[in-house]
Coordinates of C-alpha atoms and ligand atoms in Angstrom, one line a residue:
M1 CA -130.5 162.9 37.1
H2 CA -130.9 166.5 38.2
A3 CA -133.9 167.7 40.2
S4 CA -135.0 169.8 37.2
D5 CA -134.9 166.7 35.0
R6 CA -137.0 164.8 37.4
A7 CA -139.5 167.7 37.6
A8 CA -139.7 167.8 33.8
E9 CA -140.1 164.1 33.6
S10 CA -142.9 164.2 36.2
L11 CA -144.7 167.0 34.3
L12 CA -144.4 165.1 31.0
A13 CA -145.8 162.0 32.7
F14 CA -148.7 164.0 34.1
W15 CA -149.4 165.3 30.6
A16 CA -149.1 162.0 28.9
D17 CA -151.4 160.4 31.5
G18 CA -154.0 163.1 30.7
G19 CA -153.8 162.3 27.0
V20 CA -151.6 165.3 26.0
D21 CA -149.4 163.5 23.5
A22 CA -148.6 166.3 21.1
M23 CA -147.4 169.9 21.5
L24 CA -149.0 171.2 18.3
L25 CA -152.7 171.6 17.3
D26 CA -153.8 170.7 13.8
Q27 CA -154.5 174.3 13.1
P28 CA -152.5 177.3 14.6
L29 CA -154.3 179.0 17.4
D30 CA -153.5 182.6 18.3
R31 CA -153.9 182.4 22.1
I32 CA -153.4 186.2 22.5
E33 CA -156.3 186.9 20.1
A34 CA -158.4 184.2 21.6
G35 CA -157.9 185.5 25.1
K36 CA -158.6 189.1 24.3
V37 CA -161.3 190.1 26.7
A38 CA -161.8 193.2 28.9
P39 CA -160.0 193.0 32.2
P40 CA -162.3 192.5 35.2
Q41 CA -163.8 195.8 36.4
P42 CA -165.6 196.6 39.7
T43 CA -169.1 197.6 38.6
A44 CA -170.3 200.0 41.2
R45 CA -173.5 201.0 39.5
I46 CA -175.1 197.6 38.9
P47 CA -178.4 197.5 40.9
A48 CA -178.2 195.0 43.7
P49 CA -180.0 191.7 42.7
A50 CA -182.5 190.3 45.2
Q51 CA -181.2 187.8 47.7
R52 CA -181.3 184.3 46.0
A53 CA -184.5 182.4 46.9
A54 CA -184.5 178.8 47.8
P55 CA -184.9 176.7 44.6
A56 CA -188.2 174.9 44.1
G57 CA -188.5 171.9 46.3
Q58 CA -185.7 173.0 48.6
P59 CA -186.3 174.1 52.2
D60 CA -186.8 177.8 53.0
V61 CA -183.4 178.9 54.3
S62 CA -183.9 182.6 54.4
G63 CA -183.3 182.8 58.2
P64 CA -179.8 181.1 58.2
V65 CA -178.9 182.9 55.0
A66 CA -179.6 186.3 56.5
E67 CA -177.7 185.3 59.6
A68 CA -174.7 184.1 57.6
A69 CA -174.8 187.4 55.6
A70 CA -174.8 189.5 58.7
R71 CA -171.9 187.5 60.3
A72 CA -169.9 187.5 57.0
A73 CA -170.3 191.3 56.6
E74 CA -168.8 191.9 60.0
A75 CA -165.6 190.0 59.1
Q76 CA -162.9 192.4 58.0
D77 CA -160.2 189.8 57.1
L78 CA -160.0 186.1 56.3
D79 CA -159.1 185.0 59.9
A80 CA -162.1 186.8 61.3
L81 CA -164.3 185.2 58.5
A82 CA -163.0 181.7 59.4
A83 CA -163.8 182.4 63.0
A84 CA -167.3 183.5 62.0
I85 CA -167.8 180.3 60.0
A86 CA -166.6 178.2 62.8
A87 CA -169.1 179.8 65.2
F88 CA -172.0 179.6 62.7
E89 CA -174.7 177.1 63.7
G90 CA -177.1 177.7 60.8
C91 CA -175.8 175.1 58.3
P92 CA -177.4 171.6 58.8
L93 CA -174.3 169.9 57.4
R94 CA -172.5 170.9 60.6
Y95 CA -174.7 168.4 62.4
E96 CA -175.1 165.7 59.7
G97 CA -171.8 164.3 58.3
A98 CA -169.0 166.4 59.7
A99 CA -166.9 164.8 62.4
S100 CA -164.8 167.9 63.0
K101 CA -164.5 171.6 62.6
A102 CA -165.4 173.8 59.6
V103 CA -163.2 173.4 56.6
C104 CA -162.6 176.9 55.3
W105 CA -159.7 177.4 52.9
R106 CA -156.0 176.8 52.3
G107 CA -153.3 178.5 50.2
E108 CA -152.2 182.0 49.7
A109 CA -154.4 185.0 50.9
G110 CA -154.0 187.6 48.2
A111 CA -153.3 185.0 45.5
P112 CA -154.5 185.9 42.0
L113 CA -156.6 182.8 41.8
M114 CA -159.4 181.4 44.0
V115 CA -160.4 177.8 43.5
V116 CA -163.9 176.9 44.6
G117 CA -164.7 173.2 44.9
E118 CA -167.9 171.5 45.9
G119 CA -167.6 170.4 49.5
P120 CA -165.1 168.8 51.9
G121 CA -164.7 165.0 51.9
A122 CA -163.6 162.6 54.7
E123 CA -159.9 163.6 54.6
E124 CA -160.7 167.3 54.5
D125 CA -163.0 166.8 57.5
A126 CA -160.3 165.0 59.4
Q127 CA -157.6 167.6 58.7
G128 CA -159.8 170.7 58.6
L129 CA -158.4 171.8 55.2
P130 CA -160.0 171.7 51.8
F131 CA -158.7 169.4 49.0
V132 CA -156.1 167.4 51.0
G133 CA -157.3 163.9 50.0
R134 CA -156.6 162.0 46.7
A135 CA -158.6 164.5 44.6
G136 CA -156.8 167.4 46.3
K137 CA -153.4 165.9 45.6
L138 CA -154.3 165.7 41.9
L139 CA -155.6 169.2 42.0
D140 CA -152.3 170.4 43.5
R141 CA -150.4 168.5 40.7
M142 CA -152.5 170.1 38.1
L143 CA -152.1 173.6 39.5
G144 CA -148.3 173.0 39.9
S145 CA -148.0 171.7 36.3
A146 CA -149.7 174.9 35.1
G147 CA -147.3 177.1 37.1
L148 CA -150.0 177.9 39.7
E149 CA -148.3 176.4 42.8
G150 CA -148.6 178.9 45.6
R151 CA -150.8 181.2 43.5
A152 CA -154.2 180.0 44.6
L153 CA -156.5 180.2 47.6
I154 CA -158.6 177.0 47.7
T155 CA -162.1 176.7 49.2
N156 CA -165.5 175.0 48.7
T157 CA -169.2 176.0 48.3
V158 CA -169.9 174.5 51.7
F159 CA -167.7 174.3 54.8
W160 CA -168.8 171.0 56.4
R161 CA -168.6 167.5 54.9
P162 CA -171.9 166.3 53.4
P163 CA -172.7 162.9 54.8
G164 CA -171.3 160.0 52.8
N165 CA -169.4 162.6 50.6
R166 CA -172.6 163.3 48.7
T167 CA -172.9 166.4 46.5
P168 CA -173.9 169.4 48.6
A169 CA -177.6 170.4 48.1
P170 CA -178.4 173.8 46.7
H171 CA -180.0 174.9 50.0
E172 CA -176.8 174.0 51.9
Q173 CA -174.8 176.0 49.3
L174 CA -177.2 178.9 49.7
I175 CA -176.6 179.0 53.5
C176 CA -172.8 179.0 53.1
A177 CA -172.9 181.4 50.1
P178 CA -172.6 184.7 52.1
F179 CA -169.3 183.4 53.6
V180 CA -168.0 182.2 50.3
E181 CA -168.8 185.5 48.7
R182 CA -167.2 187.4 51.6
A183 CA -164.1 185.2 51.3
I184 CA -163.8 186.2 47.6
I185 CA -164.3 189.9 48.5
L186 CA -161.6 189.8 51.2
A187 CA -159.1 187.6 49.4
K188 CA -159.5 189.8 46.2
P189 CA -158.5 187.1 43.6
R190 CA -158.4 188.2 40.0
M191 CA -160.3 185.2 38.8
L192 CA -162.1 182.1 40.0
L193 CA -161.6 178.4 39.0
L194 CA -164.9 176.6 39.7
V195 CA -164.1 172.9 40.2
G196 CA -166.9 170.4 39.5
G197 CA -170.5 170.7 38.4
A198 CA -172.0 171.5 41.8
S199 CA -169.6 174.4 42.2
A200 CA -169.9 175.8 38.7
K201 CA -173.7 175.5 38.6
F202 CA -174.2 177.1 42.0
M203 CA -171.6 179.9 41.7
L204 CA -172.8 180.9 38.2
K205 CA -176.5 180.2 38.7
K206 CA -176.5 177.9 35.7
D207 CA -178.5 174.7 35.0
E208 CA -176.1 173.3 32.4
G209 CA -173.9 170.3 33.3
I210 CA -170.2 170.7 33.8
L211 CA -169.3 169.0 30.5
S212 CA -171.0 171.9 28.8
L213 CA -169.8 174.7 31.2
R214 CA -166.2 173.7 31.4
G215 CA -163.5 175.7 29.6
R216 CA -165.8 178.7 29.0
W217 CA -165.4 182.0 30.7
F218 CA -168.3 183.4 32.8
E219 CA -168.7 186.4 35.1
W220 CA -169.2 185.7 38.7
R221 CA -171.0 188.6 40.4
S222 CA -171.4 189.4 44.1
T223 CA -174.9 189.6 45.6
D224 CA -174.9 193.4 45.6
G225 CA -173.4 193.6 42.2
T226 CA -170.3 195.6 43.2
V227 CA -167.7 192.9 42.4
E228 CA -167.4 191.0 39.2
L229 CA -164.8 188.4 38.4
P230 CA -164.1 186.1 35.4
A231 CA -164.8 182.6 36.4
L232 CA -163.8 179.4 34.6
P233 CA -165.5 176.1 35.3
T234 CA -163.5 172.9 35.0
L235 CA -163.8 169.2 35.7
H236 CA -163.5 167.9 39.3
P237 CA -160.3 166.1 40.1
A238 CA -162.3 163.3 41.7
F239 CA -163.9 162.8 38.3
L240 CA -160.5 162.8 36.6
L241 CA -159.3 160.1 39.0
R242 CA -162.2 157.9 37.7
Q243 CA -161.9 159.0 34.1
P244 CA -158.2 159.7 33.5
A245 CA -158.8 160.3 29.8
A246 CA -160.7 163.5 30.7
K247 CA -157.5 165.0 32.1
K248 CA -156.8 166.3 28.6
R249 CA -159.9 168.5 28.9
A250 CA -158.9 169.7 32.3
W251 CA -155.5 170.6 31.1
S252 CA -156.9 172.5 28.2
D253 CA -159.1 174.5 30.8
L254 CA -156.0 175.3 32.8
L255 CA -154.2 176.6 29.7
T256 CA -157.2 178.8 29.1
L257 CA -157.0 180.0 32.7
I258 CA -153.3 180.8 32.8
E259 CA -153.4 182.5 29.4
R260 CA -155.8 185.0 30.9
L261 CA -154.2 185.2 34.3
D262 CA -150.7 185.8 33.1
R263 CA -151.5 187.9 30.0
P264 CA -149.8 191.3 30.4
D265 CA -152.4 194.1 30.7
R266 CA -153.2 195.6 27.3
P267 CA -154.7 199.0 26.5
A268 CA -158.5 198.6 25.8
Ligands
LIG1 N1 -163.8 167.6 46.8 C1 -164.2 168.9 46.8 O1 -165.0 169.4 46.1 N2 -163.6 169.7 47.8 C2 -162.7 169.2 48.7 O2 -162.3 169.9 49.5 C3 -162.4 167.8 48.6 C4 -162.9 167.1 47.6

């Protein structure tokens, strides 16, 4: 069997595993029409929104948020930003669950896609890289199957492992947010893939659950309103490992993503 046959077989097995057992929909879908949306525009004249306040019942983290914002603003490239994160002592997660250094990002700087997960787990903590455990391997297979291998920079909403792999709390995400935002600004992706409910809800400031948010386009906006990017929430690969039947929905989200990412520019 040729290598290309094996690759095709593996891709088909991945699809079948996720419930994709037919290549045709019941009704024709014009994906070009469906995906017609204005390309992302920098929006220089949007007034700067106020710094996000701590959600009700969460600790006041305005001090560490301001410090993170100041340190992030000084970083002029991703390496400098990673060094600033590593030196930052304002996130409590650093002292709670994390055994090792900050887990910043992996993948291609300058890639068209930025994937934002929730927070590092045990394997990520051990290796110092995001999404390298079981869920990360599935994420890589999904991105590869969608033709996105080597075309994404992968990070999380927090840079230290929450104890016991719990979901990061909103105040922990708030503290790390200036660094996440600066990473997006420096990496200049064309769009964001928000992986998991805790990522999607925080990045988009939404209260809906991931099953309602997934597969729909939103606009992510920087704190000062100068950068806007299309953002697509999808299911977390850890959830897909527990619920393989849901892979079908994740695959549909990836098709939505690549249709917009790879669509040739059109006149407005
Ligand atoms: N889950 C996440 O959300 N991020 C990781 O890096 C690993 C698992």
